[in-house]
């Protein structure tokens, strides 16, 4: 098996053309990319990134590992063309239009970042008949694209590639640690952590909140409800994976419906979460009478220092009052109704008071 490593590009907004020529810096979360049975090269210039609910990867991935796609890019015309047999996909970044050789117009475009052209992985795989999966691995996440030429199943590939992934991650980390400067201890001492929680009932809400956190140093814990886990929204899985990729943590909510005990509901939630992300969580919001049961089963039943759930729009005074009673290490429940505007205002006010928002952590 050829052993190369690359990183995956995560989602960019629909019909957005971004040209980012700044020197790339180390990604907060590392993504490895594989094409069939080949682990591709890992570098910051090709590191995948999220925007909206789309996951973008370098276009060159589709010409790797025997996937059989010819990829060409005309930088003067800013046009990317992918060919496989008689089928062609043409992405004109200047006109923000993507068409194929069958005359179909598609609602995405290519994106240029750090001189590398990226494509949305799900849409591109669907057009060329490829499958793709995301798995958690040493140091980050692995995204694998494959067709019928792949010799290994996804599980078998994960086992076979594990030593190389670990080795490449160690090399990548060592190279960046050597070039990085020491943190400013005076700034570190000023940082006060505030643990934020939001309850997710719909994909729309999660998507709007992720956009607020994007580009900030703040993170949170998203507690997923049964309604959300049963949501039919097409981008639901992408949003959950994006939340993990951007450093947020996940939890589960149990209302302990009559047909389920709290423990049964959390177990069902973790099975659904495993299907979405290949991971599980021990963080849980449950009714008080169920805490003893779920704690005995190994879950972390969460209690908050303060809650301002139930309100969509918060006034400046309400935000001030909520934050004024909190100290470093306090936890704040924002519920499932807060609007993106109010969340942004709260984060801005929290930063002004020296707080950095963080997600809750599982305790032993």
GROMACS .gro file of C-alpha atoms in nm:
model
  364
    1UNK     CA    1   0.000   0.000   0.000
    2UNK     CA    2   0.137   0.339  -0.097
    3UNK     CA    3   0.189   0.560   0.205
    4UNK     CA    4   0.136   0.926   0.156
    5UNK     CA    5  -0.042   1.175   0.377
    6UNK     CA    6  -0.250   1.483   0.311
    7UNK     CA    7  -0.505   1.683   0.492
    8UNK     CA    8  -0.864   1.740   0.418
    9UNK     CA    9  -1.037   2.066   0.339
   10UNK     CA   10  -1.357   2.137   0.526
   11UNK     CA   11  -1.664   2.313   0.413
   12UNK     CA   12  -1.702   2.647   0.244
   13UNK     CA   13  -2.021   2.846   0.187
   14UNK     CA   14  -2.232   2.767  -0.119
   15UNK     CA   15  -2.149   2.976  -0.426
   16UNK     CA   16  -1.863   3.153  -0.243
   17UNK     CA   17  -1.534   3.223  -0.419
   18UNK     CA   18  -1.253   3.284  -0.170
   19UNK     CA   19  -0.894   3.361  -0.262
   20UNK     CA   20  -0.671   3.353   0.048
   21UNK     CA   21  -0.304   3.410  -0.038
   22UNK     CA   22  -0.178   3.458   0.318
   23UNK     CA   23   0.088   3.216   0.440
   24UNK     CA   24  -0.101   2.924   0.596
   25UNK     CA   25  -0.062   2.865   0.967
   26UNK     CA   26  -0.101   2.546   1.162
   27UNK     CA   27  -0.460   2.420   1.161
   28UNK     CA   28  -0.642   2.395   1.494
   29UNK     CA   29  -0.764   2.048   1.398
   30UNK     CA   30  -0.566   1.821   1.168
   31UNK     CA   31  -0.731   1.630   0.886
   32UNK     CA   32  -0.566   1.341   0.705
   33UNK     CA   33  -0.693   1.246   0.360
   34UNK     CA   34  -0.689   0.911   0.184
   35UNK     CA   35  -0.781   0.814  -0.170
   36UNK     CA   36  -0.864   0.444  -0.193
   37UNK     CA   37  -0.568   0.266  -0.028
   38UNK     CA   38  -0.330   0.565  -0.044
   39UNK     CA   39  -0.265   0.795   0.251
   40UNK     CA   40  -0.188   1.138   0.105
   41UNK     CA   41   0.063   1.403   0.211
   42UNK     CA   42  -0.010   1.624   0.512
   43UNK     CA   43   0.059   1.997   0.481
   44UNK     CA   44  -0.088   2.325   0.598
   45UNK     CA   45  -0.136   2.450   0.241
   46UNK     CA   46  -0.380   2.168   0.168
   47UNK     CA   47  -0.535   2.144   0.513
   48UNK     CA   48  -0.913   2.102   0.486
   49UNK     CA   49  -1.141   2.362   0.642
   50UNK     CA   50  -1.509   2.409   0.737
   51UNK     CA   51  -1.736   2.689   0.622
   52UNK     CA   52  -2.112   2.663   0.654
   53UNK     CA   53  -2.200   2.294   0.643
   54UNK     CA   54  -1.980   2.189   0.350
   55UNK     CA   55  -1.653   2.000   0.373
   56UNK     CA   56  -1.393   2.104   0.113
   57UNK     CA   57  -1.089   1.900   0.004
   58UNK     CA   58  -0.808   1.978  -0.244
   59UNK     CA   59  -0.920   1.901  -0.599
   60UNK     CA   60  -0.596   1.704  -0.644
   61UNK     CA   61  -0.734   1.435  -0.409
   62UNK     CA   62  -0.966   1.316  -0.686
   63UNK     CA   63  -0.673   1.240  -0.918
   64UNK     CA   64  -0.495   1.034  -0.649
   65UNK     CA   65  -0.500   0.673  -0.535
   66UNK     CA   66  -0.649   0.530  -0.851
   67UNK     CA   67  -0.974   0.726  -0.832
   68UNK     CA   68  -0.934   0.782  -1.206
   69UNK     CA   69  -1.023   1.152  -1.237
   70UNK     CA   70  -0.809   1.384  -1.448
   71UNK     CA   71  -0.785   1.726  -1.280
   72UNK     CA   72  -0.664   2.039  -1.458
   73UNK     CA   73  -0.668   2.404  -1.353
   74UNK     CA   74  -0.627   2.712  -1.573
   75UNK     CA   75  -0.513   2.983  -1.332
   76UNK     CA   76  -0.546   3.259  -1.595
   77UNK     CA   77  -0.913   3.176  -1.658
   78UNK     CA   78  -0.964   3.051  -1.302
   79UNK     CA   79  -1.134   2.741  -1.436
   80UNK     CA   80  -1.107   2.392  -1.289
   81UNK     CA   81  -1.199   2.088  -1.500
   82UNK     CA   82  -1.241   1.731  -1.376
   83UNK     CA   83  -1.268   1.452  -1.637
   84UNK     CA   84  -1.360   1.088  -1.598
   85UNK     CA   85  -1.440   0.901  -1.918
   86UNK     CA   86  -1.694   1.106  -2.112
   87UNK     CA   87  -1.804   1.301  -1.805
   88UNK     CA   88  -1.665   1.648  -1.733
   89UNK     CA   89  -1.723   1.884  -1.441
   90UNK     CA   90  -1.634   2.248  -1.514
   91UNK     CA   91  -1.597   2.497  -1.228
   92UNK     CA   92  -1.559   2.858  -1.340
   93UNK     CA   93  -1.454   3.054  -1.034
   94UNK     CA   94  -1.476   3.391  -1.210
   95UNK     CA   95  -1.841   3.350  -1.305
   96UNK     CA   96  -1.920   3.148  -0.989
   97UNK     CA   97  -2.074   2.872  -1.198
   98UNK     CA   98  -2.032   2.495  -1.204
   99UNK     CA   99  -2.172   2.288  -1.493
  100UNK     CA  100  -2.120   1.934  -1.617
  101UNK     CA  101  -2.101   1.783  -1.965
  102UNK     CA  102  -2.466   1.678  -1.940
  103UNK     CA  103  -2.573   2.042  -1.919
  104UNK     CA  104  -2.658   2.037  -1.548
  105UNK     CA  105  -2.585   2.346  -1.337
  106UNK     CA  106  -2.472   2.275  -0.979
  107UNK     CA  107  -2.513   2.489  -0.668
  108UNK     CA  108  -2.146   2.486  -0.563
  109UNK     CA  109  -1.819   2.616  -0.697
  110UNK     CA  110  -1.448   2.558  -0.655
  111UNK     CA  111  -1.261   2.761  -0.394
  112UNK     CA  112  -0.901   2.880  -0.405
  113UNK     CA  113  -0.711   2.899  -0.075
  114UNK     CA  114  -0.336   2.946  -0.025
  115UNK     CA  115  -0.293   2.885  -0.400
  116UNK     CA  116  -0.468   2.546  -0.381
  117UNK     CA  117  -0.809   2.478  -0.537
  118UNK     CA  118  -1.066   2.295  -0.323
  119UNK     CA  119  -1.399   2.123  -0.394
  120UNK     CA  120  -1.689   2.020  -0.166
  121UNK     CA  121  -1.628   1.654  -0.092
  122UNK     CA  122  -1.987   1.530  -0.067
  123UNK     CA  123  -2.115   1.693  -0.386
  124UNK     CA  124  -1.809   1.592  -0.589
  125UNK     CA  125  -1.814   1.232  -0.465
  126UNK     CA  126  -2.182   1.205  -0.550
  127UNK     CA  127  -2.126   1.323  -0.908
  128UNK     CA  128  -1.841   1.078  -0.970
  129UNK     CA  129  -1.995   0.786  -0.783
  130UNK     CA  130  -1.741   0.778  -0.498
  131UNK     CA  131  -1.805   0.711  -0.131
  132UNK     CA  132  -1.647   0.905   0.155
  133UNK     CA  133  -1.624   0.853   0.531
  134UNK     CA  134  -1.476   1.048   0.822
  135UNK     CA  135  -1.309   0.872   1.114
  136UNK     CA  136  -1.134   0.992   1.430
  137UNK     CA  137  -0.762   0.900   1.430
  138UNK     CA  138  -0.445   0.987   1.620
  139UNK     CA  139  -0.404   1.365   1.614
  140UNK     CA  140  -0.725   1.450   1.434
  141UNK     CA  141  -0.959   1.306   1.172
  142UNK     CA  142  -0.920   1.095   0.860
  143UNK     CA  143  -1.136   1.145   0.552
  144UNK     CA  144  -1.125   0.864   0.299
  145UNK     CA  145  -1.260   0.876  -0.057
  146UNK     CA  146  -1.290   0.547  -0.242
  147UNK     CA  147  -1.435   0.372  -0.543
  148UNK     CA  148  -1.454   0.009  -0.654
  149UNK     CA  149  -1.075  -0.002  -0.703
  150UNK     CA  150  -1.010   0.008  -0.327
  151UNK     CA  151  -0.873  -0.319  -0.189
  152UNK     CA  152  -0.943  -0.243   0.177
  153UNK     CA  153  -1.269  -0.173   0.356
  154UNK     CA  154  -1.282   0.147   0.561
  155UNK     CA  155  -1.225  -0.042   0.886
  156UNK     CA  156  -0.936  -0.246   0.741
  157UNK     CA  157  -0.775   0.067   0.597
  158UNK     CA  158  -0.800   0.243   0.933
  159UNK     CA  159  -0.606  -0.041   1.096
  160UNK     CA  160  -0.348  -0.066   0.817
  161UNK     CA  161  -0.286   0.309   0.802
  162UNK     CA  162  -0.272   0.369   1.179
  163UNK     CA  163   0.111   0.343   1.214
  164UNK     CA  164   0.171   0.582   0.924
  165UNK     CA  165  -0.090   0.827   1.053
  166UNK     CA  166   0.075   0.829   1.395
  167UNK     CA  167   0.421   0.876   1.240
  168UNK     CA  168   0.312   1.161   1.012
  169UNK     CA  169   0.128   1.331   1.295
  170UNK     CA  170   0.441   1.317   1.514
  171UNK     CA  171   0.650   1.469   1.232
  172UNK     CA  172   0.394   1.741   1.169
  173UNK     CA  173   0.364   1.829   1.537
  174UNK     CA  174   0.741   1.829   1.591
  175UNK     CA  175   0.797   2.061   1.295
  176UNK     CA  176   0.542   2.312   1.424
  177UNK     CA  177   0.650   2.289   1.787
  178UNK     CA  178   1.007   2.367   1.684
  179UNK     CA  179   0.906   2.679   1.493
  180UNK     CA  180   0.648   2.809   1.740
  181UNK     CA  181   0.725   3.076   1.997
  182UNK     CA  182   0.667   3.043   2.369
  183UNK     CA  183   0.325   3.169   2.485
  184UNK     CA  184   0.301   3.495   2.674
  185UNK     CA  185   0.254   3.377   3.033
  186UNK     CA  186   0.114   3.711   3.138
  187UNK     CA  187  -0.169   3.674   2.886
  188UNK     CA  188  -0.230   3.313   2.987
  189UNK     CA  189  -0.272   3.413   3.350
  190UNK     CA  190  -0.538   3.667   3.254
  191UNK     CA  191  -0.754   3.409   3.077
  192UNK     CA  192  -1.072   3.310   3.258
  193UNK     CA  193  -1.266   3.011   3.132
  194UNK     CA  194  -1.645   3.010   3.105
  195UNK     CA  195  -1.808   2.678   3.020
  196UNK     CA  196  -2.098   2.732   2.779
  197UNK     CA  197  -2.375   2.488   2.684
  198UNK     CA  198  -2.640   2.506   2.413
  199UNK     CA  199  -2.920   2.257   2.353
  200UNK     CA  200  -2.962   2.156   1.988
  201UNK     CA  201  -3.312   2.074   1.863
  202UNK     CA  202  -3.259   2.148   1.493
  203UNK     CA  203  -2.987   2.155   1.228
  204UNK     CA  204  -3.077   2.518   1.149
  205UNK     CA  205  -3.002   2.627   1.505
  206UNK     CA  206  -2.673   2.439   1.519
  207UNK     CA  207  -2.563   2.585   1.185
  208UNK     CA  208  -2.637   2.944   1.294
  209UNK     CA  209  -2.451   2.899   1.624
  210UNK     CA  210  -2.146   2.746   1.456
  211UNK     CA  211  -2.122   3.050   1.231
  212UNK     CA  212  -2.113   3.275   1.540
  213UNK     CA  213  -1.829   3.074   1.696
  214UNK     CA  214  -1.637   3.049   1.368
  215UNK     CA  215  -1.331   3.272   1.363
  216UNK     CA  216  -1.337   3.326   1.741
  217UNK     CA  217  -1.142   3.159   2.021
  218UNK     CA  218  -1.468   3.061   2.195
  219UNK     CA  219  -1.602   2.705   2.208
  220UNK     CA  220  -1.905   2.537   2.369
  221UNK     CA  221  -2.078   2.209   2.440
  222UNK     CA  222  -2.373   2.126   2.215
  223UNK     CA  223  -2.626   1.898   2.384
  224UNK     CA  224  -2.813   1.701   2.117
  225UNK     CA  225  -3.182   1.626   2.169
  226UNK     CA  226  -3.376   1.328   2.036
  227UNK     CA  227  -3.555   1.566   1.796
  228UNK     CA  228  -3.221   1.668   1.647
  229UNK     CA  229  -3.089   1.313   1.624
  230UNK     CA  230  -3.406   1.219   1.434
  231UNK     CA  231  -3.391   1.534   1.217
  232UNK     CA  232  -3.411   1.462   0.843
  233UNK     CA  233  -3.202   1.767   0.747
  234UNK     CA  234  -2.948   1.666   0.482
  235UNK     CA  235  -2.667   1.865   0.645
  236UNK     CA  236  -2.724   1.731   0.999
  237UNK     CA  237  -2.428   1.489   0.995
  238UNK     CA  238  -2.197   1.749   0.839
  239UNK     CA  239  -2.285   2.002   1.108
  240UNK     CA  240  -2.216   1.759   1.391
  241UNK     CA  241  -1.881   1.660   1.239
  242UNK     CA  242  -1.802   2.028   1.187
  243UNK     CA  243  -1.874   2.102   1.554
  244UNK     CA  244  -1.624   1.835   1.661
  245UNK     CA  245  -1.371   1.946   1.400
  246UNK     CA  246  -1.380   2.305   1.525
  247UNK     CA  247  -1.312   2.205   1.885
  248UNK     CA  248  -1.660   2.196   2.039
  249UNK     CA  249  -1.778   1.908   2.257
  250UNK     CA  250  -2.103   1.712   2.237
  251UNK     CA  251  -2.350   1.589   2.495
  252UNK     CA  252  -2.692   1.424   2.498
  253UNK     CA  253  -3.029   1.528   2.642
  254UNK     CA  254  -3.276   1.289   2.801
  255UNK     CA  255  -3.634   1.386   2.878
  256UNK     CA  256  -3.699   1.028   2.993
  257UNK     CA  257  -4.015   0.972   2.790
  258UNK     CA  258  -4.256   0.716   2.930
  259UNK     CA  259  -4.146   0.441   2.693
  260UNK     CA  260  -3.779   0.493   2.777
  261UNK     CA  261  -3.577   0.530   3.094
  262UNK     CA  262  -3.317   0.807   3.091
  263UNK     CA  263  -3.040   0.551   3.053
  264UNK     CA  264  -3.211   0.383   2.757
  265UNK     CA  265  -3.260   0.721   2.591
  266UNK     CA  266  -2.893   0.815   2.634
  267UNK     CA  267  -2.783   0.478   2.500
  268UNK     CA  268  -3.003   0.526   2.194
  269UNK     CA  269  -2.861   0.876   2.152
  270UNK     CA  270  -2.505   0.744   2.160
  271UNK     CA  271  -2.589   0.484   1.896
  272UNK     CA  272  -2.719   0.762   1.670
  273UNK     CA  273  -2.414   0.977   1.747
  274UNK     CA  274  -2.181   0.688   1.661
  275UNK     CA  275  -2.345   0.660   1.320
  276UNK     CA  276  -2.286   1.031   1.258
  277UNK     CA  277  -1.934   1.071   1.395
  278UNK     CA  278  -1.794   0.728   1.493
  279UNK     CA  279  -1.774   0.864   1.849
  280UNK     CA  280  -1.977   0.869   2.171
  281UNK     CA  281  -2.016   1.103   2.469
  282UNK     CA  282  -2.065   1.069   2.843
  283UNK     CA  283  -2.195   1.425   2.894
  284UNK     CA  284  -2.568   1.427   2.964
  285UNK     CA  285  -2.851   1.656   3.066
  286UNK     CA  286  -3.114   1.455   3.255
  287UNK     CA  287  -3.393   1.514   3.502
  288UNK     CA  288  -3.286   1.517   3.866
  289UNK     CA  289  -3.455   1.185   3.950
  290UNK     CA  290  -3.250   1.012   3.678
  291UNK     CA  291  -2.906   1.143   3.774
  292UNK     CA  292  -2.823   0.858   4.012
  293UNK     CA  293  -2.909   0.597   3.748
  294UNK     CA  294  -2.712   0.751   3.462
  295UNK     CA  295  -2.414   0.838   3.684
  296UNK     CA  296  -2.392   0.477   3.799
  297UNK     CA  297  -2.380   0.376   3.432
  298UNK     CA  298  -2.077   0.601   3.371
  299UNK     CA  299  -2.242   0.916   3.232
  300UNK     CA  300  -2.155   1.266   3.351
  301UNK     CA  301  -2.483   1.427   3.459
  302UNK     CA  302  -2.427   1.800   3.416
  303UNK     CA  303  -2.534   2.072   3.659
  304UNK     CA  304  -2.494   2.439   3.568
  305UNK     CA  305  -2.395   2.733   3.784
  306UNK     CA  306  -2.641   2.956   3.597
  307UNK     CA  307  -2.904   2.918   3.327
  308UNK     CA  308  -3.060   3.178   3.098
  309UNK     CA  309  -3.243   2.931   2.876
  310UNK     CA  310  -3.582   3.004   2.729
  311UNK     CA  311  -3.515   3.346   2.577
  312UNK     CA  312  -3.432   3.399   2.211
  313UNK     CA  313  -3.329   3.764   2.230
  314UNK     CA  314  -3.138   3.889   2.532
  315UNK     CA  315  -3.108   4.253   2.626
  316UNK     CA  316  -2.771   4.406   2.705
  317UNK     CA  317  -2.873   4.423   3.070
  318UNK     CA  318  -2.970   4.053   3.078
  319UNK     CA  319  -2.634   3.956   2.930
  320UNK     CA  320  -2.452   4.179   3.178
  321UNK     CA  321  -2.641   4.033   3.473
  322UNK     CA  322  -2.574   3.676   3.360
  323UNK     CA  323  -2.200   3.731   3.327
  324UNK     CA  324  -2.157   3.950   3.635
  325UNK     CA  325  -2.240   3.662   3.868
  326UNK     CA  326  -1.991   3.419   3.712
  327UNK     CA  327  -1.626   3.357   3.793
  328UNK     CA  328  -1.354   3.162   3.614
  329UNK     CA  329  -1.460   2.800   3.578
  330UNK     CA  330  -1.833   2.873   3.600
  331UNK     CA  331  -2.079   2.701   3.368
  332UNK     CA  332  -2.364   2.876   3.185
  333UNK     CA  333  -2.661   2.706   3.017
  334UNK     CA  334  -2.795   2.904   2.720
  335UNK     CA  335  -3.074   2.659   2.639
  336UNK     CA  336  -3.212   2.593   2.290
  337UNK     CA  337  -3.367   2.929   2.197
  338UNK     CA  338  -3.093   3.193   2.199
  339UNK     CA  339  -3.061   3.373   1.867
  340UNK     CA  340  -2.734   3.407   1.676
  341UNK     CA  341  -2.743   3.784   1.739
  342UNK     CA  342  -2.778   3.742   2.117
  343UNK     CA  343  -2.511   3.469   2.124
  344UNK     CA  344  -2.267   3.693   1.940
  345UNK     CA  345  -2.339   3.980   2.181
  346UNK     CA  346  -2.287   3.750   2.481
  347UNK     CA  347  -1.954   3.624   2.351
  348UNK     CA  348  -1.839   3.980   2.283
  349UNK     CA  349  -1.934   4.086   2.634
  350UNK     CA  350  -1.773   3.776   2.785
  351UNK     CA  351  -1.446   3.852   2.605
  352UNK     CA  352  -1.457   4.210   2.734
  353UNK     CA  353  -1.476   4.069   3.087
  354UNK     CA  354  -1.174   3.846   3.021
  355UNK     CA  355  -1.367   3.523   2.964
  356UNK     CA  356  -1.287   3.263   2.701
  357UNK     CA  357  -1.576   3.022   2.642
  358UNK     CA  358  -1.497   2.650   2.652
  359UNK     CA  359  -1.689   2.326   2.620
  360UNK     CA  360  -1.757   2.107   2.923
  361UNK     CA  361  -1.529   1.809   2.983
  362UNK     CA  362  -1.616   1.460   3.090
  363UNK     CA  363  -1.518   1.384   3.449
  364UNK     CA  364  -1.418   1.049   3.589
   0.00000   0.00000   0.00000
